[in-house]
Amino acid sequence: MREEQLIHQTKLLKLAALEKENIRLRALLENSFKLGEQVLVAELLSINTEPYEHIVVVNKGTRFGVHPQQPVLDANGVVGQVFRALPLTSEIMLITDPNHAIPVQVNRNGLLTIAVGSGQLNRLVLPYLPSNADIRPGDLLITSGLGGTFPQGYPVAVVDEFTSQPNKAFATITATPKALLDRNRELMIVWSDSAPVPFISKPTVNEAEDKTHADK
């Protein structure tokens, strides 16, 4: 009796997990339609969130047409961009990586600036705004479209701190990413309307051999 109860509880837990996964996938799909872009859903394989390197690996690569600098999103906002694309996998640099910078604008007034990774998974910094800049906690930051990597209008972060210091030219401004960077299992790799998702090519002999060795 006890064994049957444990089996039943395990099945219920699995069903609950599947339901949550379906909710996440549905949110991704709904967000892709709102974007008006073509997307490819990729699953997370591994995470590296050391202080000076925020990189995740997903299960889609050049065989699916993925290439460096493509935007990557979740259902809530910008996650990062493709850093390196291999035949079967891709490395994604998160927006919180200290080597990552993304052109943004304040949704309220259009103020343009750059959001830079802080090395902390839940924080961005805006180091280039003067102390008298028209920005305040609660302001939504979206992609500005400048730089050519991220199309305009994607949610990036919400400002959570603004500190003006009279003896310094620039204010101390931090923001919290909209994307759930520490809770994603599926991500969206984005193509613009002018660059449609290509047909998936068949693996070459070398790629097939690499896949066979990887599975062993």
Coordinates of N, CA and C in Angstrom, one line a residue, residues 53-57 69-70 72 78-84 90-101:
E53 N 32.0 35.4 -16.3 CA 31.6 34.7 -17.6 C 30.2 34.1 -17.4
H54 N 29.2 34.7 -18.0 CA 27.8 34.2 -18.0 C 27.5 33.6 -19.3
I55 N 27.7 32.3 -19.5 CA 27.5 31.7 -20.8 C 26.5 30.5 -20.5
V56 N 25.6 30.3 -21.4 CA 24.8 29.0 -21.4 C 24.9 28.4 -22.8
V57 N 24.7 27.1 -22.8 CA 24.8 26.3 -24.0 C 23.4 25.7 -24.3
Q69 N 25.8 36.4 -32.9 CA 25.1 37.7 -32.7 C 23.6 37.7 -32.8
Q70 N 23.0 36.5 -33.0 CA 21.6 36.5 -33.0 C 21.0 36.8 -31.7
V72 N 18.7 36.4 -28.4 CA 18.1 35.3 -27.7 C 17.2 35.9 -26.6
V78 N 14.8 40.0 -23.1 CA 16.1 39.7 -23.7 C 17.0 38.9 -22.8
V79 N 17.5 37.8 -23.2 CA 18.4 36.9 -22.5 C 19.8 37.2 -22.8
G80 N 20.1 37.4 -24.1 CA 21.5 37.6 -24.5 C 21.6 37.5 -26.0
Q81 N 22.7 37.0 -26.5 CA 22.9 36.8 -27.9 C 23.8 35.6 -28.1
V82 N 23.7 35.1 -29.3 CA 24.6 33.9 -29.7 C 26.0 34.4 -29.7
F83 N 26.9 33.7 -28.9 CA 28.3 34.1 -28.8 C 29.1 33.2 -29.8
R84 N 28.8 31.9 -29.8 CA 29.5 31.0 -30.7 C 28.5 29.9 -31.1
S90 N 25.0 25.8 -29.5 CA 25.4 27.2 -29.5 C 25.7 27.7 -28.1
E91 N 26.6 28.6 -28.0 CA 26.9 29.3 -26.7 C 26.2 30.6 -26.7
I92 N 25.5 30.9 -25.6 CA 24.7 32.2 -25.5 C 25.4 33.0 -24.4
M93 N 25.8 34.2 -24.7 CA 26.3 35.2 -23.7 C 25.1 35.9 -23.1
L94 N 24.9 35.8 -21.8 CA 23.8 36.5 -21.2 C 24.1 38.0 -21.1
I95 N 23.0 38.7 -21.0 CA 23.2 40.2 -20.9 C 23.8 40.6 -19.6
T96 N 23.9 39.8 -18.6 CA 24.6 40.1 -17.3 C 26.1 39.8 -17.4
D97 N 26.6 39.2 -18.4 CA 28.0 38.9 -18.6 C 28.7 40.3 -18.6
P98 N 29.8 40.5 -17.8 CA 30.5 41.8 -17.8 C 31.1 42.2 -19.1
N99 N 31.2 41.3 -20.1 CA 31.6 41.6 -21.4 C 30.5 42.0 -22.4
H100 N 29.3 41.9 -21.9 CA 28.1 42.2 -22.8 C 27.6 43.6 -22.6
A101 N 27.3 44.3 -23.7 CA 26.7 45.6 -23.6 C 25.5 45.6 -24.7

